[in-house]
mmCIF file of C-alpha atoms in Angstrom:
data_model
loop_
_atom_site.group_PDB
_atom_site.id
_atom_site.type_symbol
_atom_site.label_atom_id
_atom_site.label_comp_id
_atom_site.label_asym_id
_atom_site.label_seq_id
_atom_site.Cartn_x
_atom_site.Cartn_y
_atom_site.Cartn_z
ATOM 1 C CA ARG A 1 11.855 11.804 -49.282
ATOM 2 C CA ARG A 2 9.563 8.817 -48.758
ATOM 3 C CA LEU A 3 10.672 8.453 -45.120
ATOM 4 C CA ARG A 4 10.122 12.168 -44.513
ATOM 5 C CA LEU A 5 6.588 11.935 -45.898
ATOM 6 C CA LEU A 6 5.876 8.741 -43.985
ATOM 7 C CA MET A 7 7.051 10.150 -40.640
ATOM 8 C CA ASN A 8 5.955 13.745 -41.237
ATOM 9 C CA ASP A 9 9.393 15.022 -40.262
ATOM 10 C CA GLU A 10 12.503 16.273 -42.084
ATOM 11 C CA LEU A 11 14.582 13.654 -40.185
ATOM 12 C CA PHE A 12 17.827 15.459 -41.162
ATOM 13 C CA THR A 13 18.566 19.176 -41.473
ATOM 14 C CA ARG A 14 21.645 20.918 -42.823
ATOM 15 C CA GLY A 15 23.915 22.458 -40.192
ATOM 16 C CA PRO A 16 27.448 23.879 -39.901
ATOM 17 C CA ARG A 17 28.834 20.319 -39.673
ATOM 18 C CA GLY A 18 26.722 18.830 -42.433
ATOM 19 C CA MET A 19 23.411 16.993 -42.196
ATOM 20 C CA MET A 20 22.209 16.701 -38.593
ATOM 21 C CA PRO A 21 19.471 14.317 -37.317
ATOM 22 C CA THR A 22 16.341 15.896 -35.879
ATOM 23 C CA PRO A 23 14.936 14.835 -32.479
ATOM 24 C CA ARG A 24 12.431 12.667 -34.369
ATOM 25 C CA ALA A 25 15.294 10.906 -36.199
ATOM 26 C CA HIS A 26 17.030 10.216 -32.871
ATOM 27 C CA GLU A 27 13.808 8.737 -31.468
ATOM 28 C CA VAL A 28 13.268 6.540 -34.528
ATOM 29 C CA ALA A 29 16.881 5.318 -34.369
ATOM 30 C CA ARG A 30 16.580 4.456 -30.683
ATOM 31 C CA ARG A 31 13.455 2.388 -31.256
ATOM 32 C CA LEU A 32 14.817 0.690 -34.367
ATOM 33 C CA HIS A 33 17.869 -0.383 -32.368
ATOM 34 C CA VAL A 34 15.478 -2.501 -30.282
ATOM 35 C CA LEU A 35 13.095 -3.590 -33.048
ATOM 36 C CA LEU A 36 15.479 -4.576 -35.852
ATOM 37 C CA PRO A 37 17.081 -7.522 -34.004
ATOM 38 C CA GLN A 38 13.578 -8.739 -33.129
ATOM 39 C CA LEU A 39 12.557 -8.406 -36.787
ATOM 40 C CA ALA A 40 15.591 -10.496 -37.707
ATOM 41 C CA ASP A 41 14.264 -13.220 -35.384
ATOM 42 C CA VAL A 42 11.018 -13.253 -37.370
ATOM 43 C CA ILE A 43 12.745 -13.384 -40.765
ATOM 44 C CA ASN A 44 15.505 -15.847 -39.835
ATOM 45 C CA PRO A 45 14.447 -17.477 -36.550
ATOM 46 C CA SER A 46 16.929 -20.347 -36.858
ATOM 47 C CA ASP A 47 20.017 -18.142 -37.163
ATOM 48 C CA PHE A 48 20.273 -17.180 -33.482
ATOM 49 C CA ASP A 49 23.783 -17.562 -32.074
ATOM 50 C CA PRO A 50 24.091 -16.165 -28.517
ATOM 51 C CA GLU A 51 27.850 -15.645 -28.831
ATOM 52 C CA LEU A 52 27.372 -13.387 -31.871
ATOM 53 C CA SER A 53 23.919 -11.925 -31.279
ATOM 54 C CA GLU A 54 23.504 -8.173 -30.718
ATOM 55 C CA ARG A 55 19.854 -8.617 -29.832
ATOM 56 C CA VAL A 56 18.165 -6.517 -27.151
ATOM 57 C CA PHE A 57 16.357 -8.787 -24.684
ATOM 58 C CA ALA A 58 13.452 -6.958 -23.045
ATOM 59 C CA ILE A 59 12.233 -8.124 -19.636
ATOM 60 C CA ALA A 60 9.589 -6.616 -17.351
ATOM 61 C CA CYS A 61 9.688 -7.665 -13.703
ATOM 62 C CA VAL A 62 8.644 -6.759 -10.189
ATOM 63 C CA PRO A 63 11.213 -4.755 -8.138
ATOM 64 C CA TYR A 64 12.036 -7.809 -6.015
ATOM 65 C CA LEU A 65 13.489 -9.588 -9.056
ATOM 66 C CA SER A 66 15.515 -6.592 -10.210
ATOM 67 C CA THR A 67 17.741 -7.274 -7.190
ATOM 68 C CA MET A 68 17.371 -11.005 -6.629
ATOM 69 C CA LEU A 69 17.433 -12.327 -10.216
ATOM 70 C CA VAL A 70 18.494 -9.675 -12.758
ATOM 71 C CA PRO A 71 22.139 -9.283 -11.582
ATOM 72 C CA ARG A 72 22.627 -13.058 -11.860
ATOM 73 C CA LEU A 73 21.082 -13.028 -15.336
ATOM 74 C CA ALA A 74 23.245 -10.086 -16.427
ATOM 75 C CA ALA A 75 26.389 -11.873 -15.251
ATOM 76 C CA ASP A 76 25.359 -14.974 -17.184
ATOM 77 C CA LEU A 77 24.669 -13.058 -20.408
ATOM 78 C CA ALA A 78 27.954 -11.174 -20.121
ATOM 79 C CA VAL A 79 29.642 -14.539 -20.723
ATOM 80 C CA SER A 80 27.134 -16.498 -22.820
ATOM 81 C CA ALA A 81 25.940 -13.589 -25.025
ATOM 82 C CA PRO A 82 28.642 -10.902 -24.702
ATOM 83 C CA HIS A 83 27.259 -8.655 -27.464
ATOM 84 C CA ALA A 84 23.601 -8.823 -26.435
ATOM 85 C CA ASN A 85 21.814 -6.125 -24.439
ATOM 86 C CA LEU A 86 19.376 -6.322 -21.531
ATOM 87 C CA ASP A 87 16.417 -3.927 -21.334
ATOM 88 C CA ILE A 88 15.026 -4.320 -17.799
ATOM 89 C CA ARG A 89 11.743 -2.583 -16.952
ATOM 90 C CA LEU A 90 9.495 -2.614 -13.923
ATOM 91 C CA LEU A 91 6.289 -4.521 -14.596
ATOM 92 C CA TYR A 92 3.714 -2.203 -16.185
ATOM 93 C CA SER A 93 0.059 -2.245 -17.228
ATOM 94 C CA SER A 94 0.435 -2.682 -21.010
ATOM 95 C CA VAL A 95 2.617 -5.800 -20.988
ATOM 96 C CA VAL A 96 0.097 -7.736 -23.100
ATOM 97 C CA ASP A 97 0.428 -5.318 -26.038
ATOM 98 C CA ASP A 98 4.212 -5.514 -25.880
ATOM 99 C CA LEU A 99 4.255 -9.314 -25.566
ATOM 100 C CA ASP A 100 1.923 -9.508 -28.576
ATOM 101 C CA SER A 101 4.124 -7.233 -30.678
ATOM 102 C CA GLY A 102 7.446 -8.729 -29.582
ATOM 103 C CA ARG A 103 8.615 -5.465 -28.013
ATOM 104 C CA LEU A 104 8.754 -7.404 -24.736
ATOM 105 C CA ASP A 105 10.195 -10.908 -24.509
ATOM 106 C CA VAL A 106 9.028 -11.964 -21.056
ATOM 107 C CA ALA A 107 7.245 -10.616 -17.965
ATOM 108 C CA LEU A 108 8.052 -11.825 -14.453
ATOM 109 C CA GLY A 109 5.488 -11.389 -11.694
ATOM 110 C CA ASN A 110 2.346 -12.970 -10.284
ATOM 111 C CA PHE A 111 -0.514 -13.646 -12.700
ATOM 112 C CA ARG A 112 -3.917 -15.281 -12.444
ATOM 113 C CA ARG A 113 -6.212 -14.988 -15.466
ATOM 114 C CA ILE A 114 -4.199 -14.762 -18.693
ATOM 115 C CA PRO A 115 -5.110 -14.555 -22.417
ATOM 116 C CA PRO A 116 -4.942 -17.996 -24.095
ATOM 117 C CA ARG A 117 -2.095 -16.942 -26.426
ATOM 118 C CA LEU A 118 0.195 -16.354 -23.432
ATOM 119 C CA ILE A 119 1.968 -19.007 -21.377
ATOM 120 C CA THR A 120 2.674 -18.801 -17.653
ATOM 121 C CA GLU A 121 5.254 -20.860 -15.773
ATOM 122 C CA GLU A 122 5.996 -20.806 -12.045
ATOM 123 C CA LEU A 123 9.575 -19.765 -11.326
ATOM 124 C CA LEU A 124 9.868 -19.641 -7.560
ATOM 125 C CA ARG A 125 8.153 -19.354 -4.206
ATOM 126 C CA ASP A 126 9.735 -17.317 -1.438
ATOM 127 C CA ASP A 127 8.710 -17.102 2.210
ATOM 128 C CA TYR A 128 8.325 -13.832 4.082
ATOM 129 C CA VAL A 129 10.209 -12.825 7.236
ATOM 130 C CA TRP A 130 9.994 -9.921 9.642
ATOM 131 C CA VAL A 131 13.161 -7.868 9.874
ATOM 132 C CA MET A 132 14.618 -5.467 12.453
ATOM 133 C CA ARG A 133 18.052 -3.992 13.015
ATOM 134 C CA VAL A 134 20.269 -5.698 15.566
ATOM 135 C CA GLY A 135 20.185 -2.633 17.833
ATOM 136 C CA ASN A 136 16.401 -2.449 17.938
ATOM 137 C CA PRO A 137 15.351 -2.711 21.631
ATOM 138 C CA ALA A 138 12.630 -5.185 20.611
ATOM 139 C CA ALA A 139 15.008 -7.438 18.654
ATOM 140 C CA GLY A 140 15.974 -9.470 21.726
ATOM 141 C CA ARG A 141 12.405 -10.246 22.696
ATOM 142 C CA LYS A 142 10.376 -13.263 21.629
ATOM 143 C CA PRO A 143 8.927 -12.601 18.145
ATOM 144 C CA THR A 144 5.215 -12.507 18.881
ATOM 145 C CA LEU A 145 2.310 -10.456 17.568
ATOM 146 C CA GLU A 146 2.367 -8.514 20.828
ATOM 147 C CA MET A 147 6.011 -7.623 20.312
ATOM 148 C CA LEU A 148 5.362 -6.569 16.702
ATOM 149 C CA SER A 149 2.502 -4.349 17.858
ATOM 150 C CA THR A 150 4.938 -2.334 20.022
ATOM 151 C CA VAL A 151 7.219 -1.229 17.157
ATOM 152 C CA PRO A 152 6.467 0.942 14.114
ATOM 153 C CA HIS A 153 6.140 -0.796 10.760
ATOM 154 C CA VAL A 154 7.351 -0.034 7.242
ATOM 155 C CA ASP A 155 4.752 -0.787 4.559
ATOM 156 C CA LEU A 156 5.219 -0.671 0.803
ATOM 157 C CA LEU A 157 3.915 1.810 -1.752
ATOM 158 C CA ILE A 158 2.995 0.890 -5.292
ATOM 159 C CA ASP A 159 2.576 3.427 -8.106
ATOM 160 C CA GLY A 160 2.740 6.193 -5.513
ATOM 161 C CA ALA A 161 -0.251 4.923 -3.502
ATOM 162 C CA VAL A 162 -0.371 3.098 -0.179
ATOM 163 C CA VAL A 163 -0.911 -0.591 -0.767
ATOM 164 C CA ASN A 164 -4.245 -1.977 0.348
ATOM 165 C CA PRO A 165 -3.760 -4.664 3.003
ATOM 166 C CA ILE A 166 -5.590 -7.070 0.692
ATOM 167 C CA ASP A 167 -3.492 -8.367 -2.197
ATOM 168 C CA SER A 168 -4.412 -6.147 -5.154
ATOM 169 C CA TYR A 169 -4.846 -7.360 -8.738
ATOM 170 C CA ASP A 170 -4.839 -5.194 -11.851
ATOM 171 C CA VAL A 171 -6.938 -6.488 -14.758
ATOM 172 C CA ARG A 172 -6.182 -5.164 -18.236
ATOM 173 C CA GLN A 173 -6.329 -6.667 -21.728
ATOM 174 C CA GLY A 174 -7.424 -10.029 -20.353
ATOM 175 C CA LEU A 175 -4.411 -10.293 -18.017
ATOM 176 C CA GLU A 176 -4.920 -10.341 -14.271
ATOM 177 C CA ARG A 177 -1.652 -9.509 -12.528
ATOM 178 C CA LEU A 178 -0.927 -9.027 -8.860
ATOM 179 C CA VAL A 179 0.219 -5.441 -8.360
ATOM 180 C CA ILE A 180 1.934 -6.385 -5.139
ATOM 181 C CA GLN A 181 2.010 -9.524 -3.030
ATOM 182 C CA ASN A 182 3.253 -8.856 0.473
ATOM 183 C CA SER A 183 1.258 -11.230 2.700
ATOM 184 C CA MET A 184 -0.372 -8.193 4.327
ATOM 185 C CA ALA A 185 -3.822 -9.781 4.159
ATOM 186 C CA ALA A 186 -2.669 -12.600 6.458
ATOM 187 C CA THR A 187 -0.829 -10.081 8.657
ATOM 188 C CA GLU A 188 -3.855 -7.827 9.114
ATOM 189 C CA GLU A 189 -6.055 -10.846 9.835
ATOM 190 C CA ALA A 190 -3.639 -12.167 12.468
ATOM 191 C CA PHE A 191 -3.406 -8.795 14.226
ATOM 192 C CA GLY A 192 -7.181 -8.356 14.089
ATOM 193 C CA ASP A 193 -7.858 -11.799 15.530
ATOM 194 C CA ALA A 194 -5.464 -11.000 18.396
ATOM 195 C CA GLY A 195 -7.180 -7.652 19.060
ATOM 196 C CA LEU A 196 -3.993 -5.772 18.146
ATOM 197 C CA ARG A 197 -3.235 -2.920 15.770
ATOM 198 C CA ARG A 198 -0.184 -2.147 13.647
ATOM 199 C CA GLU A 199 1.456 1.275 13.727
ATOM 200 C CA VAL A 200 2.487 1.983 10.131
ATOM 201 C CA ARG A 201 4.879 4.936 10.408
ATOM 202 C CA TYR A 202 6.849 4.618 7.167
ATOM 203 C CA HIS A 203 6.092 3.786 3.550
ATOM 204 C CA ALA A 204 8.676 2.600 1.027
ATOM 205 C CA PRO A 205 8.539 1.933 -2.743
ATOM 206 C CA ASP A 206 10.167 -1.516 -2.522
ATOM 207 C CA SER A 207 11.681 -4.060 -0.142
ATOM 208 C CA ILE A 208 15.216 -2.674 -0.372
ATOM 209 C CA ALA A 209 14.106 0.817 0.613
ATOM 210 C CA ALA A 210 12.113 -0.713 3.467
ATOM 211 C CA LEU A 211 15.208 -2.552 4.716
ATOM 212 C CA ALA A 212 17.255 0.648 4.531
ATOM 213 C CA ILE A 213 14.678 2.391 6.742
ATOM 214 C CA VAL A 214 14.690 -0.507 9.204
ATOM 215 C CA ALA A 215 18.499 -0.354 9.368
ATOM 216 C CA ARG A 216 18.355 3.257 10.639
ATOM 217 C CA THR A 217 15.231 3.170 12.831
ATOM 218 C CA ASP A 218 13.493 0.988 15.406
ATOM 219 C CA ALA A 219 10.910 -0.099 12.822
ATOM 220 C CA ALA A 220 10.166 -3.575 11.470
ATOM 221 C CA CYS A 221 9.139 -4.694 8.002
ATOM 222 C CA LEU A 222 7.895 -7.823 6.256
ATOM 223 C CA VAL A 223 9.948 -8.779 3.169
ATOM 224 C CA PRO A 224 10.839 -11.903 1.131
ATOM 225 C CA VAL A 225 13.498 -13.923 2.898
ATOM 226 C CA SER A 226 15.819 -13.967 -0.141
ATOM 227 C CA ILE A 227 16.026 -10.175 -0.148
ATOM 228 C CA ALA A 228 16.448 -10.055 3.634
ATOM 229 C CA ARG A 229 19.359 -12.506 3.503
ATOM 230 C CA MET A 230 21.073 -10.542 0.726
ATOM 231 C CA PHE A 231 21.197 -7.428 2.915
ATOM 232 C CA GLU A 232 21.326 -9.070 6.361
ATOM 233 C CA ARG A 233 25.047 -8.466 6.918
ATOM 234 C CA ASN A 234 25.360 -5.042 5.255
ATOM 235 C CA PHE A 235 22.361 -3.632 7.104
ATOM 236 C CA ASP A 236 23.064 -5.513 10.373
ATOM 237 C CA LEU A 237 19.621 -7.108 10.485
ATOM 238 C CA VAL A 238 17.781 -9.673 12.574
ATOM 239 C CA LEU A 239 15.364 -11.988 10.726
ATOM 240 C CA PHE A 240 12.523 -13.982 12.259
ATOM 241 C CA GLU A 241 9.571 -15.927 10.908
ATOM 242 C CA PRO A 242 6.088 -14.416 11.215
ATOM 243 C CA PRO A 243 4.301 -15.650 14.352
ATOM 244 C CA TYR A 244 1.295 -16.566 12.174
ATOM 245 C CA ALA A 245 0.652 -18.330 8.860
ATOM 246 C CA ALA A 246 1.972 -15.980 6.161
ATOM 247 C CA THR A 247 1.358 -16.420 2.435
ATOM 248 C CA ALA A 248 4.499 -17.132 0.394
ATOM 249 C CA LEU A 249 5.559 -14.961 -2.526
ATOM 250 C CA ASN A 250 4.835 -16.652 -5.860
ATOM 251 C CA ILE A 251 6.692 -15.500 -9.015
ATOM 252 C CA GLN A 252 5.797 -16.644 -12.527
ATOM 253 C CA MET A 253 7.238 -16.183 -16.005
ATOM 254 C CA LEU A 254 4.845 -14.957 -18.707
ATOM 255 C CA TYR A 255 5.583 -15.053 -22.434
ATOM 256 C CA HIS A 256 3.847 -15.289 -25.807
ATOM 257 C CA GLN A 257 3.437 -18.857 -27.072
ATOM 258 C CA GLU A 258 4.571 -17.894 -30.589
ATOM 259 C CA TYR A 259 7.615 -15.823 -29.632
ATOM 260 C CA GLY A 260 8.528 -18.183 -26.805
ATOM 261 C CA ALA A 261 9.022 -20.992 -29.310
ATOM 262 C CA ARG A 262 11.574 -19.005 -31.318
ATOM 263 C CA PRO A 263 15.250 -19.731 -30.658
ATOM 264 C CA ALA A 264 16.274 -16.350 -29.203
ATOM 265 C CA VAL A 265 13.394 -16.084 -26.720
ATOM 266 C CA SER A 266 13.514 -19.794 -25.894
ATOM 267 C CA TRP A 267 17.209 -19.379 -25.102
ATOM 268 C CA LEU A 268 16.459 -16.361 -22.875
ATOM 269 C CA LEU A 269 13.816 -18.307 -20.947
ATOM 270 C CA ASP A 270 16.370 -21.032 -20.277
ATOM 271 C CA ARG A 271 18.893 -18.452 -19.030
ATOM 272 C CA ILE A 272 16.267 -16.994 -16.670
ATOM 273 C CA ARG A 273 15.565 -20.457 -15.259
ATOM 274 C CA ALA A 274 19.306 -21.029 -14.818
ATOM 275 C CA ALA A 275 19.726 -17.677 -13.034
ATOM 276 C CA LEU A 276 17.312 -18.593 -10.240
ATOM 277 C CA PRO A 277 18.879 -19.085 -6.811
ATOM 278 C CA ASP A 278 19.280 -22.721 -5.860
ATOM 279 C CA LYS A 279 16.539 -22.315 -3.301
ATOM 280 C CA ALA A 280 14.397 -19.301 -2.409
ATOM 281 C CA GLY A 281 12.770 -19.062 0.962
#
């Protein structure tokens, strides 16, 4: 009765098979499944045992890492924490609230200004490369700005909008995070200085989708080299360095200083570091 009054819902109703949970009860149960293990960390922070833990580890990251890092991390946890769960989300605007509350353990992306209670740590730097399919008529030519100006390009979308050529930062709750870092500022500057223009014919939501378009068209795209190498053979791609000075991709790990010091989150941070490729870029 107290729970029903507190949540303003019956929670359970009588049906032909006995008491049945309401939609509100299902929602509460789903959220408690995530929150209760985190509450246990607060009450008994020293009792964390990865081999026995059923904790849900919540990570927010940029799409690039969902392919390059997350599968390696999942494989690691399948052995080192076989009963734990991974909740992987794309990086979103309210990460500060969720880091403060413990609903999110760590965020992976590019950050500049951060609230003093949060800690940032550089994870990796990855160079960018231009990519075409092997059968692209331009693939056999010298990779110059002039050559790149003769083929259509694939640019990225973010949140359903075309990315501005200038690296775009989102500032909320004292956190300044890079919405997308694709070295397009340097690319646009190089083309402009050479008196050339890019023909952007396609837009994709992430690097993998961009590579899939390149694999079936005569277009070119600029992506992190680690992603390009992962799909180079399957997509039959040709990789070449930008014929200008391109800005490298910089990925950082962001976590709350209080939660990050607790055994479960500290252990997760170590597993993320261990899951990094030996060398990116």
